[in-house]
Coordinates of C-alpha atoms in Angstrom, one line a residue:
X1 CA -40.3 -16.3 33.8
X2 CA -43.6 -14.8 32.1
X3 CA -42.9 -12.1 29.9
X4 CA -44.7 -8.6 30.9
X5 CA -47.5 -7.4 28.2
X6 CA -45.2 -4.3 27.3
X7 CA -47.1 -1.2 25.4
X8 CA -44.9 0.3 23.2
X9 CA -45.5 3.4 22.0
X10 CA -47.6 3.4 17.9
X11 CA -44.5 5.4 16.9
X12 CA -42.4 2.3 17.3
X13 CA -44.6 -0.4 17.0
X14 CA -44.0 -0.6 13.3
X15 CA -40.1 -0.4 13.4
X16 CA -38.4 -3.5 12.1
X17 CA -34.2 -3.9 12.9
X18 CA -32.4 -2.3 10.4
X19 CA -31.6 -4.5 8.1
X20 CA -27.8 -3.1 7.2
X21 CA -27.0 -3.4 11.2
X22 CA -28.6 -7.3 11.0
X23 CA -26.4 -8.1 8.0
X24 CA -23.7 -6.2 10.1
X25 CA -23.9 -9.3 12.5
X26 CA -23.4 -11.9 10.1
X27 CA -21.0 -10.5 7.8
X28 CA -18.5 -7.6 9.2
X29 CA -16.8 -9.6 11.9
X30 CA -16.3 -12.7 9.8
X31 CA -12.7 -13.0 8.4
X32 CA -13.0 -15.2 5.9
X33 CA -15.7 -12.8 4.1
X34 CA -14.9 -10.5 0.9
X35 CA -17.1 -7.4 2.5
X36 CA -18.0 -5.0 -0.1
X37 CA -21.3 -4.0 2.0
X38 CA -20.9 -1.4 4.2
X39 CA -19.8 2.5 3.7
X40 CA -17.0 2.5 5.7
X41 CA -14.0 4.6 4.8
X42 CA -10.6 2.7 4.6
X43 CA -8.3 2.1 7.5
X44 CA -5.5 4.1 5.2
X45 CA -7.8 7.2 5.5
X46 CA -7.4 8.5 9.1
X47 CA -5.0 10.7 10.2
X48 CA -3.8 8.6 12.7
X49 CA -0.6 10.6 13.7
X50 CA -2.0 13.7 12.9
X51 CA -4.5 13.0 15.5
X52 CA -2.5 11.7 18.0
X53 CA -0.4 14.8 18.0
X54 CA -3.5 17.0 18.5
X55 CA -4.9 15.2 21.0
X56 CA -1.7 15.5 23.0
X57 CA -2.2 19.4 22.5
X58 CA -6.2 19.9 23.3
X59 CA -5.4 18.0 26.8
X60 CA -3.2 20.4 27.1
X61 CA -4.7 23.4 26.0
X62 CA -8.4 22.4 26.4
X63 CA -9.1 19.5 28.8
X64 CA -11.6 21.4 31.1
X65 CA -13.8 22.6 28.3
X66 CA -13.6 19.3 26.7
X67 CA -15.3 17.4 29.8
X68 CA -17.3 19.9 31.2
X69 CA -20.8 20.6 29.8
X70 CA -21.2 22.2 26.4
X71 CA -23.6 24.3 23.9
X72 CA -26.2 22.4 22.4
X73 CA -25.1 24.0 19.0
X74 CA -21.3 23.2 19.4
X75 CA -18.3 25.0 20.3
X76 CA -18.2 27.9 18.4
X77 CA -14.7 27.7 16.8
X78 CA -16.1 24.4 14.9
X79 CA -19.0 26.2 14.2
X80 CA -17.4 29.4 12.9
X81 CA -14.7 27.0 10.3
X82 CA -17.7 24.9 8.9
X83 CA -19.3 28.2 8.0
X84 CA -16.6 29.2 6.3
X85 CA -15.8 26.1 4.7
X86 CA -18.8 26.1 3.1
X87 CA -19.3 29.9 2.2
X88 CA -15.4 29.7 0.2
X89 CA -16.1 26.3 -1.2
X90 CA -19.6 25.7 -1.6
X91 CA -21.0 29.7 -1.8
X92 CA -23.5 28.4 1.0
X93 CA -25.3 31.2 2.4
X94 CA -24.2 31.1 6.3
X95 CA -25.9 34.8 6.9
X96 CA -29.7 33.6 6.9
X97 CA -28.5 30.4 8.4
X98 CA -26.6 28.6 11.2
X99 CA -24.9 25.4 12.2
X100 CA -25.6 23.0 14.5
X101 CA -23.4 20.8 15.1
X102 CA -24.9 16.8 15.8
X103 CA -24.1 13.0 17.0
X104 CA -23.3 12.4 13.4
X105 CA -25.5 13.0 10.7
X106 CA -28.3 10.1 11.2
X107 CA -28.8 12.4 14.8
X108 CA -29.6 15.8 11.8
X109 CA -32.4 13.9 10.2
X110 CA -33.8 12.1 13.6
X111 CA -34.3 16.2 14.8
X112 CA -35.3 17.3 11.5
X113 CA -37.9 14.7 11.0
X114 CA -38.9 15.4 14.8
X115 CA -39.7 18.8 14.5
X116 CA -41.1 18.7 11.3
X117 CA -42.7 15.3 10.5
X118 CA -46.3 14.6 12.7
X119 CA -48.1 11.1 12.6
X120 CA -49.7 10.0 9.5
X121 CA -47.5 12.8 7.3
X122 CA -45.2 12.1 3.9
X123 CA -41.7 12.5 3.3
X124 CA -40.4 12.3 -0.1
X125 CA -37.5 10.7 -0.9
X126 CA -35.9 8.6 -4.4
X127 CA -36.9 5.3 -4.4
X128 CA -33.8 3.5 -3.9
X129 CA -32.1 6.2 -0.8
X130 CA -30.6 5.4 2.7
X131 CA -32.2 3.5 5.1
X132 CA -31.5 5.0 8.0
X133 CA -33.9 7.9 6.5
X134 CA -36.5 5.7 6.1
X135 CA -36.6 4.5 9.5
X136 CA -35.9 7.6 11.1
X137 CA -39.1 9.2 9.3
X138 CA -41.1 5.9 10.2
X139 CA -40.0 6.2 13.7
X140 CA -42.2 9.9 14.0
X141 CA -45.2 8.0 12.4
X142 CA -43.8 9.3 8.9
X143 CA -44.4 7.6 5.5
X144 CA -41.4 7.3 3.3
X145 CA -42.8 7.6 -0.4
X146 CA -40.1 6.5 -3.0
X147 CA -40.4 8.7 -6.4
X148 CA -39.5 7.1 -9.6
X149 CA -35.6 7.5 -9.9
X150 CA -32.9 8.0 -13.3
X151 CA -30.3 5.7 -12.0
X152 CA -27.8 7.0 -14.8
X153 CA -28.6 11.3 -14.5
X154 CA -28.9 10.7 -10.8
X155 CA -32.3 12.9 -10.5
X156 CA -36.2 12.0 -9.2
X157 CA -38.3 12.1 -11.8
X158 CA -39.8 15.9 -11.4
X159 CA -43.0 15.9 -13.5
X160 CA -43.8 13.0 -10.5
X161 CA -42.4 15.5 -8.1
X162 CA -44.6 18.2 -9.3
X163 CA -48.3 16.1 -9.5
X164 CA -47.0 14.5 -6.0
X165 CA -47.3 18.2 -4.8
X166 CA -49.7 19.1 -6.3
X167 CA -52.0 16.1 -5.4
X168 CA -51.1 16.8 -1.9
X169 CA -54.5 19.4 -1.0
X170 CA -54.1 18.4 2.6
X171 CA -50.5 19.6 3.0
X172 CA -49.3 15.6 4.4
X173 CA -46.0 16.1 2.2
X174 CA -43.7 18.0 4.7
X175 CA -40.3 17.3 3.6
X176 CA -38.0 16.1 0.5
X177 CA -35.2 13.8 1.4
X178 CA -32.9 13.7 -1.2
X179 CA -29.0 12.8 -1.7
X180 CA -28.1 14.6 -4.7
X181 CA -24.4 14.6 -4.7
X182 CA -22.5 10.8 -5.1
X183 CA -26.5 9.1 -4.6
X184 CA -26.5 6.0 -2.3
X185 CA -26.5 3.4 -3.1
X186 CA -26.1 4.8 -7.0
X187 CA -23.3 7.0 -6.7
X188 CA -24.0 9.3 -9.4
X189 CA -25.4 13.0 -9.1
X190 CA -28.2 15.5 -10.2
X191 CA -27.4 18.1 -12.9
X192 CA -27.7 21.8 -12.1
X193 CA -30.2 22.3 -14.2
X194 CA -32.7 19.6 -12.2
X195 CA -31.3 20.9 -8.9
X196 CA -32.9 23.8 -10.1
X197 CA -35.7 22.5 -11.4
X198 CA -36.2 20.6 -8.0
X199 CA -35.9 24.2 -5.8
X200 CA -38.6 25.6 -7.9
X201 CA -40.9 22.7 -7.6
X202 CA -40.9 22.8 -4.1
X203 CA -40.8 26.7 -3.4
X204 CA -44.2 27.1 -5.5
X205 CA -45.8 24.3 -3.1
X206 CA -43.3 25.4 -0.1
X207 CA -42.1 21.7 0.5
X208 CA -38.7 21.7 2.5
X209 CA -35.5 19.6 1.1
X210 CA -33.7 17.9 3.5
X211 CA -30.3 18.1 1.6
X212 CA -28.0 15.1 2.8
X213 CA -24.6 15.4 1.7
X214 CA -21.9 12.7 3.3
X215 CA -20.1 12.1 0.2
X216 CA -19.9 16.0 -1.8
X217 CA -16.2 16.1 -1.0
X218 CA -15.7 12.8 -2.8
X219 CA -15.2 13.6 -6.4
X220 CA -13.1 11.1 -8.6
X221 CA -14.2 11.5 -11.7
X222 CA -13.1 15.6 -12.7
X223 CA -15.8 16.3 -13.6
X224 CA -17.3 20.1 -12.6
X225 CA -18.5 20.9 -9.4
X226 CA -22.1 21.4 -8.9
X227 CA -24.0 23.8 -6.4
X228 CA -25.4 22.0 -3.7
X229 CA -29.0 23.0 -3.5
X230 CA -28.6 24.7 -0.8
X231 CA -26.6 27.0 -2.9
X232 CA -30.0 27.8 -4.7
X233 CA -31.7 28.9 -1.5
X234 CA -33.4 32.1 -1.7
X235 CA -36.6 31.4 0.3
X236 CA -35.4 29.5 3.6
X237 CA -36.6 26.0 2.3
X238 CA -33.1 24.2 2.3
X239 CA -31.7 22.6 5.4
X240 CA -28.1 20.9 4.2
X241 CA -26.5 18.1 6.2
X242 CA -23.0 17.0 5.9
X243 CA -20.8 14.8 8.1
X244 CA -17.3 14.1 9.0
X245 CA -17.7 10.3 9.2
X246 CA -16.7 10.2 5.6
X247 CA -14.0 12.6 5.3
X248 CA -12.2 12.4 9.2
X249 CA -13.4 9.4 11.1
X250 CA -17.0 7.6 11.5
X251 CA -16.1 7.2 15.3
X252 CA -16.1 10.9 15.7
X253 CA -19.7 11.2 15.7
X254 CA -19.9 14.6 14.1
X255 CA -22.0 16.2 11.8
X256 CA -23.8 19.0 10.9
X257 CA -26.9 20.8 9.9
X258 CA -26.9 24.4 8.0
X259 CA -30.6 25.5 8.7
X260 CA -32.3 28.6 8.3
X261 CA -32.1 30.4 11.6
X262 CA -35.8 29.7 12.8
X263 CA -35.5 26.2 11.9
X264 CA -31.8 26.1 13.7
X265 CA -33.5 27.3 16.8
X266 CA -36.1 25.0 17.0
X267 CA -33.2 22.0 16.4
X268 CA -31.7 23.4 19.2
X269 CA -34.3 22.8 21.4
X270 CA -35.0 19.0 20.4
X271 CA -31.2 18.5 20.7
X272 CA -31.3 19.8 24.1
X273 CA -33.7 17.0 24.3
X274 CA -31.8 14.3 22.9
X275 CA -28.3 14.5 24.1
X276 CA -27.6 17.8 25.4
X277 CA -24.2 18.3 23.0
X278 CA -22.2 16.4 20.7
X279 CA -19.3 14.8 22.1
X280 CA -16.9 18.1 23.1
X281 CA -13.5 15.7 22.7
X282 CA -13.9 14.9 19.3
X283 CA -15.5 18.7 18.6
X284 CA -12.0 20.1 20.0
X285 CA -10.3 17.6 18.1
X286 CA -12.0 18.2 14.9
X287 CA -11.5 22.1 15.1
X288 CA -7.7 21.7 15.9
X289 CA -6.9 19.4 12.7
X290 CA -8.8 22.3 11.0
X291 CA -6.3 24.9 12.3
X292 CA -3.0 23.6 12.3
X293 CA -3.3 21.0 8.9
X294 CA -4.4 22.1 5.4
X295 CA -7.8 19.8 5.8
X296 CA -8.0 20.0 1.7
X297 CA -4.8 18.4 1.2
X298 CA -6.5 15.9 3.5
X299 CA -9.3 15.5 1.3
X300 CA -7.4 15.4 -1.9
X301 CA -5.6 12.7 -0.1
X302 CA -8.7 10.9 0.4
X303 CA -9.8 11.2 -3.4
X304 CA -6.5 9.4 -4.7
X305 CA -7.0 6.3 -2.4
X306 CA -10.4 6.3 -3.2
X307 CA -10.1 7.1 -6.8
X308 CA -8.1 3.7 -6.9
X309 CA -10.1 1.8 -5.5
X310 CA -13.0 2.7 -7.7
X311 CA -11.6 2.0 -11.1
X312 CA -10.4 -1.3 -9.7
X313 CA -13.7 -2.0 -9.2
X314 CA -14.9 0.2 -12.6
X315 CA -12.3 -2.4 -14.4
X316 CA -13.0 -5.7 -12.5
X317 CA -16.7 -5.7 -13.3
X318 CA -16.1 -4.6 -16.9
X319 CA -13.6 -7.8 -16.9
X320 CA -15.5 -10.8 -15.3
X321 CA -19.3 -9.8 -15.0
X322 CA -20.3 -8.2 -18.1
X323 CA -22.4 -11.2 -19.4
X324 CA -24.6 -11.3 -16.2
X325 CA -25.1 -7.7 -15.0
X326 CA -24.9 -4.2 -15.7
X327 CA -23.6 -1.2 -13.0
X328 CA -23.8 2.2 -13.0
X329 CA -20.3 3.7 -13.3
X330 CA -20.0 6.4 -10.3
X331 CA -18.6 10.1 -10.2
X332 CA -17.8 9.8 -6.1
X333 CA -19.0 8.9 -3.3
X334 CA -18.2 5.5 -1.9
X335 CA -20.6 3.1 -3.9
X336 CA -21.4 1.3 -7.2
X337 CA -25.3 0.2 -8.0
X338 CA -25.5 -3.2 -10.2
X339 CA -28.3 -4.7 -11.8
X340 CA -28.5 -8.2 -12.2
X341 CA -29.3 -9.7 -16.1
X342 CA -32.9 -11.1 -16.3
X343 CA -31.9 -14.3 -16.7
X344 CA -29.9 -14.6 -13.4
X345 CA -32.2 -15.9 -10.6
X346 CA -31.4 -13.3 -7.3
X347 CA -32.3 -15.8 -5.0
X348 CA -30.2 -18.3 -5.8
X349 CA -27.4 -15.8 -6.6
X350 CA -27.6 -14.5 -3.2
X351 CA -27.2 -18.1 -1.8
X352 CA -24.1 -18.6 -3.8
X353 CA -22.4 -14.9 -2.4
X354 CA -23.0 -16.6 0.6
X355 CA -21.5 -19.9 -0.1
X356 CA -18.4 -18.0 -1.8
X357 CA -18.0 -15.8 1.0
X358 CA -18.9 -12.3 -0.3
X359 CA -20.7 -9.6 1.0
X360 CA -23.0 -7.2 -0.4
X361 CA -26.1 -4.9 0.3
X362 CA -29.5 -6.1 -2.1
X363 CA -31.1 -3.6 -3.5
X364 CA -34.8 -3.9 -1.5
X365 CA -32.9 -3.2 1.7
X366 CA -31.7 0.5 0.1
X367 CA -35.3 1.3 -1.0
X368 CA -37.8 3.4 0.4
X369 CA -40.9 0.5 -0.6
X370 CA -38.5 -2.4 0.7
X371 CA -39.4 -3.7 -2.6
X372 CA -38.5 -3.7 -6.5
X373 CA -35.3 -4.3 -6.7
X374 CA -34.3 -7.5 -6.1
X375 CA -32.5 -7.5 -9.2
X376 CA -30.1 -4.4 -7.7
X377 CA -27.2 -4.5 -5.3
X378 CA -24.9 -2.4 -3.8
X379 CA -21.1 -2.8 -4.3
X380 CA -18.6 -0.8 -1.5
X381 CA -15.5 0.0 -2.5
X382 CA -13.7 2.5 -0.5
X383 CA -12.7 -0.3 2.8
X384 CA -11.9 -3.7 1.3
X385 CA -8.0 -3.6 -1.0
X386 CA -7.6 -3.8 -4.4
X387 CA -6.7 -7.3 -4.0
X388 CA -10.0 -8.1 -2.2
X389 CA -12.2 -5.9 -4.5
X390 CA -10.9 -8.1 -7.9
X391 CA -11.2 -11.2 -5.7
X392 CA -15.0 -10.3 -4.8
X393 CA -15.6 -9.3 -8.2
X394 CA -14.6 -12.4 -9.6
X395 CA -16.5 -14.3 -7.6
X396 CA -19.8 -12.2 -8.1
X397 CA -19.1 -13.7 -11.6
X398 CA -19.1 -17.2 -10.2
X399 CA -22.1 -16.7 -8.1
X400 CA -23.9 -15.7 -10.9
X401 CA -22.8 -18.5 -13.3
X402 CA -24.3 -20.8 -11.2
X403 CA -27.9 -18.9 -10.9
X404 CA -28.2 -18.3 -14.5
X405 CA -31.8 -19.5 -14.8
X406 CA -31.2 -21.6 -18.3
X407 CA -28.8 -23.5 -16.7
X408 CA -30.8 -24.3 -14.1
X409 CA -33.9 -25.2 -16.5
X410 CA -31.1 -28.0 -18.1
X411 CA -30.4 -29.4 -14.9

């Protein structure tokens, strides 16, 4: 059978697979693997009886509403707790802006790349970030330009920021995509003071920030809570995402968007677009845990299993892989950047992670170039145990034994 001369659309014509989803395949449904790839919460972190107990209720209570059609922006109860959530917590201003509740939170930056983001435009971003924001932008024709990157302070370099912007006398630069609090894959965060910095650079050349924050809740470390950026938002220029994937249950599909309110509306309209509504059942579901539980006891829950987990990791690589890499030591979050010594060849140490059955995220695939780091990688470590974290540690060590490029030379 011939195959037809298909003519995709230029928006899509440059798209490759994404490359975590790919490694997906090979790795996360193989047993015998050590996975410390992917950012997936730990099977001890849902409320599984909790749930189950609501769920009994909001058939009860709300089964119609549930299956019939919904409000693009989400039911309004949901609505009405995140606002308040992040007023009394985060001193977000919910007044000037609204929420819109999404398919998750890779659905907020598909609509806010959508609506903002033309053919042939720029969207800032740091140069190692998510790469599901890098396709999304590509997917509108967008170009994702990495700026240079502290790995230890967590911050873009802003005297690039500022001659970026001020290079930019055709106005292609429409957005800055930034993770600010728990970085991934780095896992450390900006300070105040270059948060601030940051806002000012791009209210003088009115630039928006995408604010993407999956992890804020996360904090192990004690150290002080820092405004979002948001918080700093005088002039309408901040549109904050967050997400319940990280702190309720990936499968949920919820997140959200806190936009200012002409920005909301026109997300509205390209949600209508994309999926009508978020999934109501899970919406309902959401709101009733909020309700009836103390959701920060939840999250403090969440902190001491994770807090675990990452100084067993913290410890492990201080322990066995000292002599062949260095990492940066996170505050939150779910992930721990590591930099391979110079004289460990990444090829062939990614050819022996195979062979010893461990799983990891290189660094190129977590940058905006797809290039430049092939000396970095990213370490998970809030799904595998403590048992399997040490285990995959150890054998990182071994992996990189046997690519150290001198004993190679002597062989």
């Amino acid at each position: 059978m011939s195959v037809p001369n298909y003519q995709f659309a230029t928006r899509v014509s440059n798209l490759m697979p994404n490359p975590l989803r790919e490694q997906a395949k090979h790795i996360q449904n193989a047993d015998d693997y050590i996975k410390l790839t992917y950012g997936y919460p730990s099977e001890q972190a849902f409320p599984i009886e909790k749930l189950a107990t609501l769920s009994d209720k909001i058939y009860r209570e709300h089964a119609v509403d549930f299956m019939q059609y919904g409000e693009s922006e989400g039911i309004s109860r949901l609505r009405e707790q995140i606002k308040e959530r992040l007023s009394q917590y985060q001193n977000l201003d919910v007044e000037n802006n609204d929420v819109l509740i999404t398919s998750g939170s890779t659905q907020g930056m598909d609509l806010v790349f959508k609506i903002f983001v033309n053919e042939g435009d720029t969207v800032l971003t740091e140069e190692q970030t998510f790469v599901g924001a890098v396709n999304a932008i590509k997917s509108y024709g967008g170009n994702a330009q990495g700026l240079p990157f502290d790995m230890i302070n967590g911050c873009i370099d802003t005297e690039v920021l500022a001659q970026t912007l001020a290079a930019d006398t055709a106005h292609k630069i429409k957005l800055l995509y930034l993770i600010p609090t728990f970085q991934n894959p780095v896992g450390t965060s900006m300070s105040l003071e270059k948060r601030q910095e940051v806002y000012a650079i791009c209210q003088q050349y009115q630039v928006m920030i995408y604010e993407d924050d999956p992890y804020g809740d996360l904090i192990y470390n004690n150290i002080e809570t820092i405004p979002k950026i948001k918080a700093l938002d005088t002039s309408g220029l901040v549109i904050y995402a967050g997400s319940f994937s990280k702190i309720l249950a990936p499968g949920s599909r919820l997140g959200y968007l806190l936009a200012p309110k002409a920005v909301f509306d026109r997300l509205v309209l390209v949600k209508q677009v994309a999926d009508s509504f978020a999934n109501l059942y899970w919406q309902y579901l959401a709101s009733q845990l909020i309700d009836d539980y103390d959701f920060n006891e939840h999250i403090d829950y969440l902190r001491q299993i994770y807090r675990v987990k990452a100084e067993t990791m913290v410890r492990a690589l201080r322990q066995y892989v000292s002599q062949y890499m260095t990492f940066v030591e996170p505050d939150g979050g779910y992930f721990i950047s590591v930099k391979l010594n110079h004289d460990i060849d990444p090829i062939l140490f990614y050819d022996a992670l195979d062979r010893y059955h461990v799983g990891v995220i290189p660094g190129n695939i977590m940058s905006a170039a797809g290039q430049g780091y092939e000396r970095y990688f990213r370490l998970n470590f809030t799904l595998p145990t403590e048992e399997e974290i040490t285990v995959g540690i150890e054998r990182l060590a071994q992996a990189a034994a046997t690519a150290r490029i001198k004993q190679q030379t002597a062989l």
